[in-house]
Coordinates of C-alpha atoms in Angstrom, one line a residue:
X3 CA 1.4 -13.9 -12.3
X4 CA 2.4 -10.3 -12.4
X5 CA 2.6 -8.3 -9.1
X6 CA -0.1 -5.8 -8.3
X7 CA 2.3 -2.9 -8.9
X8 CA 3.4 -4.1 -12.2
X9 CA -0.2 -4.6 -13.3
X10 CA -1.1 -0.9 -12.1
X11 CA 1.9 0.2 -14.0
X12 CA 0.9 -1.5 -17.1
X13 CA -2.6 -0.2 -16.8
X14 CA -1.4 3.4 -16.2
X15 CA -1.7 4.2 -19.8
X16 CA -5.0 2.6 -20.3
X17 CA -8.4 4.4 -19.8
X18 CA -11.5 2.3 -18.8
X19 CA -14.7 3.6 -20.4
X20 CA -17.9 2.7 -18.4
X21 CA -21.5 3.8 -19.7
X22 CA -23.8 4.5 -16.9
X23 CA -27.5 5.2 -17.4
X24 CA -28.4 8.7 -18.6
X25 CA -28.8 11.1 -15.9
X26 CA -27.0 8.6 -13.3
X27 CA -24.0 10.4 -11.7
X28 CA -20.9 8.3 -10.7
X29 CA -21.9 8.1 -7.0
X30 CA -25.6 8.5 -6.1
X31 CA -28.3 10.7 -7.4
X32 CA -31.3 10.0 -5.0
X33 CA -34.8 10.7 -6.6
X34 CA -37.6 9.5 -4.3
X35 CA -36.2 6.1 -3.3
X36 CA -34.1 5.6 -6.5
X37 CA -30.2 5.7 -5.7
X38 CA -28.0 4.7 -8.7
X39 CA -24.3 4.1 -7.6
X40 CA -21.6 3.5 -10.3
X41 CA -24.2 2.2 -12.9
X42 CA -25.9 0.0 -10.2
X43 CA -29.6 0.8 -9.5
X44 CA -30.4 0.2 -5.8
X45 CA -33.8 1.5 -6.2
X46 CA -35.3 1.6 -2.7
X47 CA -32.8 -0.8 -1.1
X48 CA -30.5 1.9 0.1
X49 CA -33.3 3.5 2.0
X50 CA -32.7 0.7 4.6
X51 CA -30.1 -0.6 7.0
X52 CA -31.1 -4.3 6.3
X53 CA -33.3 -5.9 3.5
X54 CA -33.8 -9.6 4.0
X55 CA -35.7 -11.2 0.9
X56 CA -35.4 -14.7 2.2
X57 CA -34.5 -15.9 5.6
X58 CA -36.6 -19.1 5.2
X59 CA -34.1 -21.3 7.0
X60 CA -33.4 -18.8 9.7
X61 CA -33.7 -15.2 10.4
X62 CA -31.8 -14.7 13.7
X63 CA -31.4 -11.2 15.1
X64 CA -30.5 -11.2 18.6
X65 CA -28.4 -9.6 21.5
X66 CA -25.8 -8.9 22.3
X67 CA -25.3 -5.6 20.5
X68 CA -24.2 -2.0 20.7
X69 CA -27.4 -1.0 18.7
X70 CA -29.0 -0.5 15.3
X71 CA -30.1 2.6 13.5
X72 CA -32.2 2.3 10.2
X73 CA -35.3 0.7 8.7
X74 CA -35.2 -3.1 8.0
X75 CA -37.3 -4.8 5.5
X76 CA -37.7 -8.5 5.7
X77 CA -39.7 -11.1 3.7
X78 CA -42.9 -12.7 5.3
X79 CA -41.3 -16.0 4.5
X80 CA -38.5 -15.6 7.2
X81 CA -38.1 -17.7 9.9
X82 CA -38.2 -15.0 12.7
X83 CA -35.9 -15.6 15.8
X84 CA -34.6 -13.5 18.4
X85 CA -33.3 -13.5 22.2
X86 CA -32.0 -11.0 24.7
X87 CA -32.5 -7.4 24.5
X88 CA -30.7 -4.6 22.3
X89 CA -31.3 -1.0 21.3
X90 CA -32.9 -0.6 17.8
X91 CA -34.2 2.7 16.2
X92 CA -36.2 2.4 13.1
X93 CA -39.2 0.5 11.5
X94 CA -39.4 -3.1 10.8
X95 CA -41.4 -3.7 7.5
X96 CA -42.6 -6.9 6.0
X97 CA -45.0 -8.2 3.2
X98 CA -46.3 -10.9 5.6
X99 CA -49.0 -10.6 8.3
X100 CA -46.4 -10.7 11.1
X101 CA -42.8 -10.2 12.1
X102 CA -43.1 -13.1 14.5
X103 CA -40.6 -13.1 17.4
X104 CA -39.1 -9.9 15.9
X105 CA -42.2 -8.0 17.6
X106 CA -40.1 -8.5 20.9
X107 CA -37.4 -6.1 19.3
X108 CA -40.1 -3.4 18.7
X109 CA -41.5 -3.7 22.0
X110 CA -38.1 -3.6 23.9
X111 CA -37.6 -0.1 21.9
X112 CA -40.8 1.5 22.7
X113 CA -40.8 5.3 21.3
X114 CA -38.0 4.6 18.9
X115 CA -39.0 1.4 16.9
X116 CA -42.2 0.5 15.1
X117 CA -43.3 -2.1 12.6
X118 CA -45.3 -2.1 9.4
X119 CA -47.2 -5.3 8.5
X120 CA -48.5 -6.4 5.0
X121 CA -46.3 -3.8 3.4
X122 CA -46.5 -4.5 -0.4
X123 CA -43.5 -2.5 -1.2
X124 CA -41.3 -5.0 0.5
X125 CA -42.1 -7.8 -2.2
X126 CA -40.6 -5.5 -4.8
X127 CA -37.1 -5.4 -3.2
X128 CA -36.4 -8.9 -3.9
X129 CA -36.5 -7.9 -7.7
X130 CA -34.7 -4.8 -7.1
X131 CA -31.7 -6.8 -5.2
X132 CA -31.6 -9.4 -8.1
X133 CA -31.4 -6.7 -10.6
X134 CA -28.7 -4.8 -8.8
X135 CA -26.5 -7.8 -8.4
X136 CA -26.9 -8.7 -11.9
X137 CA -26.0 -5.1 -12.9
X138 CA -23.0 -5.1 -10.6
X139 CA -21.7 -8.4 -12.0
X140 CA -22.0 -7.3 -15.5
X141 CA -19.8 -4.1 -15.3
X142 CA -16.3 -4.4 -17.0
X143 CA -13.5 -4.4 -14.3
X144 CA -11.2 -1.4 -14.3
X145 CA -7.9 -2.2 -15.9
X146 CA -5.4 -3.2 -13.2
X147 CA -8.2 -4.4 -11.0
X148 CA -9.3 -7.5 -12.8
X149 CA -7.9 -9.7 -9.9
X150 CA -6.4 -8.3 -6.6
X151 CA -6.2 -9.0 -3.1
X152 CA -8.1 -7.1 -0.4
X153 CA -5.1 -5.6 0.9
X154 CA -4.4 -4.0 -2.5
X155 CA -7.3 -1.6 -2.0
X156 CA -5.3 0.3 0.7
X157 CA -4.0 3.5 -0.7
X158 CA -6.3 3.9 -3.6
X159 CA -6.7 7.4 -4.8
X160 CA -9.1 8.7 -7.2
X161 CA -9.4 12.3 -6.1
X162 CA -9.2 14.4 -9.3
X163 CA -12.2 16.7 -9.4
X164 CA -14.1 14.5 -11.8
X165 CA -16.6 11.7 -11.4
X166 CA -14.9 8.3 -11.6
X167 CA -16.4 4.8 -11.3
X168 CA -13.9 2.1 -10.4
X169 CA -15.0 -1.6 -10.6
X170 CA -12.8 -4.1 -8.7
X171 CA -12.5 -7.8 -8.5
X172 CA -11.2 -9.1 -5.2
X173 CA -10.2 -12.7 -5.7
X174 CA -7.9 -13.6 -3.1
X175 CA -7.0 -13.0 0.6
X176 CA -10.6 -11.8 1.6
X177 CA -9.9 -11.9 5.3
X178 CA -9.5 -8.0 6.2
X179 CA -8.1 -7.1 9.7
X180 CA -6.4 -3.8 8.6
X181 CA -7.8 -0.4 7.9
X182 CA -7.9 0.1 4.2
X183 CA -8.1 3.9 3.4
X184 CA -9.6 4.8 -0.1
X185 CA -9.6 8.5 -0.9
X186 CA -11.7 10.0 -3.7
X187 CA -14.1 12.7 -4.8
X188 CA -17.8 12.8 -3.5
X189 CA -18.9 12.0 -7.0
X190 CA -16.7 8.9 -7.3
X191 CA -18.1 5.3 -7.0
X192 CA -16.6 2.0 -6.2
X193 CA -18.2 -1.3 -7.1
X194 CA -16.3 -4.1 -5.4
X195 CA -16.9 -7.7 -6.5
X196 CA -15.7 -10.4 -4.0
X197 CA -15.4 -13.6 -5.9
X198 CA -12.4 -16.0 -6.0
X199 CA -12.8 -16.8 -9.6
X200 CA -14.3 -13.6 -10.7
X201 CA -17.0 -15.5 -12.5
X202 CA -20.6 -14.5 -11.3
X203 CA -22.1 -17.2 -13.4
X204 CA -21.3 -19.8 -10.8
X205 CA -22.0 -17.7 -7.8
X206 CA -19.6 -15.5 -5.8
X207 CA -17.1 -17.9 -4.5
X208 CA -15.2 -17.7 -1.2
X209 CA -15.9 -16.1 2.2
X210 CA -15.4 -12.3 3.0
X211 CA -14.4 -11.8 6.6
X212 CA -13.6 -8.5 8.3
X213 CA -12.3 -8.7 11.8
X214 CA -10.1 -6.9 14.5
X215 CA -11.1 -3.5 13.6
X216 CA -10.6 -4.2 9.7
X217 CA -12.5 -1.9 7.5
X218 CA -12.6 0.0 4.1
X219 CA -12.1 3.8 5.3
X220 CA -13.5 6.4 3.0
X221 CA -11.5 9.5 2.8
X222 CA -11.4 12.9 0.8
X223 CA -15.0 13.5 -0.2
X224 CA -16.0 9.8 0.2
X225 CA -18.7 8.4 2.5
X226 CA -19.7 4.9 2.8
X227 CA -22.5 5.6 0.4
X228 CA -20.0 5.8 -2.5
X229 CA -19.4 1.9 -2.1
X230 CA -21.3 -1.1 -3.6
X231 CA -20.1 -4.6 -2.8
X232 CA -21.4 -7.9 -4.2
X233 CA -20.4 -11.2 -2.5
X234 CA -21.7 -14.7 -1.5
X235 CA -20.9 -15.5 2.0
X236 CA -19.6 -13.1 4.5
X237 CA -18.3 -13.4 8.1
X238 CA -16.9 -11.5 10.9
X239 CA -15.3 -11.5 14.4
X240 CA -14.3 -9.1 17.1
X241 CA -11.3 -7.2 18.3
X242 CA -9.3 -4.2 17.5
X243 CA -10.5 -0.6 17.8
X244 CA -13.3 1.3 16.1
X245 CA -11.8 3.1 13.0
X246 CA -11.7 7.0 12.9
X247 CA -13.6 8.1 9.8
X248 CA -16.5 5.9 10.3
X249 CA -19.6 6.3 12.7
X250 CA -18.6 5.4 16.1
X251 CA -21.9 4.1 17.5
X252 CA -25.6 3.8 16.8
X253 CA -26.6 7.6 16.9
X254 CA -29.3 9.7 15.7
X255 CA -29.5 12.3 12.9
X256 CA -28.8 14.9 15.7
X257 CA -25.6 12.9 16.8
X258 CA -26.8 11.4 19.9
X259 CA -26.7 7.8 20.9
X260 CA -30.2 5.9 20.5
X261 CA -31.8 4.9 23.8
X262 CA -29.8 1.9 25.2
X263 CA -27.2 2.3 22.6
X264 CA -23.4 2.4 23.0
X265 CA -20.4 3.2 21.0
X266 CA -18.9 0.4 19.1
X267 CA -15.7 -1.3 20.4
X268 CA -14.0 -2.8 17.6
X269 CA -15.3 -5.8 15.4
X270 CA -15.4 -6.3 11.6
X271 CA -16.7 -3.3 9.9
X272 CA -18.7 -3.6 6.5
X273 CA -18.5 -0.2 5.0
X274 CA -20.8 0.6 2.0
X275 CA -24.0 -1.3 0.6
X276 CA -23.5 -5.1 0.7
X277 CA -25.4 -7.1 -1.8
X278 CA -25.1 -10.7 -0.8
X279 CA -26.5 -14.1 -1.9
X280 CA -25.3 -16.3 0.9
X281 CA -23.0 -19.3 0.0
X282 CA -23.3 -20.5 -3.6
X283 CA -25.5 -23.8 -3.5
X284 CA -27.2 -23.4 -0.3
X285 CA -27.8 -19.7 0.1
X286 CA -26.4 -19.6 3.7
X287 CA -24.6 -17.0 5.5
X288 CA -22.2 -17.7 8.1
X289 CA -22.9 -16.6 11.7
X290 CA -22.1 -13.0 12.2
X291 CA -20.1 -12.1 15.3
X292 CA -19.2 -8.5 16.1
X293 CA -20.2 -7.5 12.5
X294 CA -20.7 -3.7 12.3
X295 CA -22.6 -2.5 9.1
X296 CA -21.8 1.1 8.2
X297 CA -24.2 1.6 5.1
X298 CA -26.5 -1.3 4.4
X299 CA -26.8 -5.0 4.1
X300 CA -29.2 -6.5 1.5
X301 CA -29.4 -10.2 1.1
X302 CA -31.4 -13.1 -0.6
X303 CA -29.7 -15.4 2.0
X304 CA -31.7 -18.3 3.1
X305 CA -30.1 -18.4 6.7
X306 CA -28.3 -15.7 8.9
X307 CA -27.7 -15.0 12.3
X308 CA -26.7 -11.6 13.8
X309 CA -25.3 -12.0 17.2
X310 CA -22.6 -11.4 19.8
X311 CA -21.8 -7.6 19.4
X312 CA -23.1 -7.2 15.8
X313 CA -24.4 -3.6 15.3
X314 CA -25.2 -1.4 12.4
X315 CA -25.9 2.4 11.2
X316 CA -27.7 3.2 8.0
X317 CA -25.8 5.6 5.8
X318 CA -27.8 7.6 2.9
X319 CA -26.4 7.6 -0.5
X320 CA -24.5 10.7 -1.4
X321 CA -26.8 13.3 -3.2
X322 CA -25.4 14.8 -6.2
X323 CA -27.6 16.9 -8.7
X324 CA -25.1 18.5 -11.1
X325 CA -23.4 15.5 -12.6
X326 CA -25.0 14.4 -15.9
X327 CA -21.8 12.7 -17.5
X328 CA -23.1 9.4 -19.2
X329 CA -19.5 8.1 -20.2
X330 CA -17.0 8.1 -17.5
X331 CA -13.2 7.9 -18.3
X332 CA -11.0 6.5 -15.5
X333 CA -7.4 6.4 -15.9
X334 CA -5.0 4.9 -13.3

């Protein structure tokens, strides 16, 4: 198999043409709660830190944690479970008539947390998630990025003053413990598909794991909101340092730590908007220890567990109103 460098050199004379919906910029144009990033319509998903459209096997959100900032939407069919106390600022919404044990999370954070019961808008998020995953899976891979290792993302630079969309298939070495710096313009978008065989028809194979301070680091004009990921199972573990260039803790819009929150202390950092299905077959997600979400996590997983230092900060999509390009040419 050719080396990554040779594939890039071979692709340097090619241009990938990607057509996105009319009026949708390369990164994110937010109208109401409609965010389209790289041709992937996230709808109202990106208004939230977490969206859990299933959780019927287990929906465990527990201490310990440095804290979470952002709204959470969860199916009323979820099997709610929690223990311990941790800082949370936001609103937990469900289309059911209760959030079960998760009421304890709201009660422990009086003045900065609330709940919304029987919210019909939550039901629509399941369809939006399915559609977004389908759209992301259908995009053609950018030449040179049809099959790469996670480490190959380090040093990618698309900063050229034009809106670019880069679609990447990560098919090998999905455990990340290094800081992968990606540089681009504020109107660029990156759609990263984590799948060992690059064939979404049989589900997203393999387990994505961030650990020991590993992360994708946006640079140039990029923020976490320029990245959309699709994957099956995800995992994490602690260690390392908190990367510069990412939020350092669960802070309010004013920059202050939320009540009871603490700055992050390493872990595995999930940068951007993560759309996941759980492991193909049973839909389960591995237990997440010291997972730090910087952007959002939206999943149809039947079983998940946020525990042991996991934390998160919602990042809104970038708002760009001047880009009207409908066909984007990207040349490596």
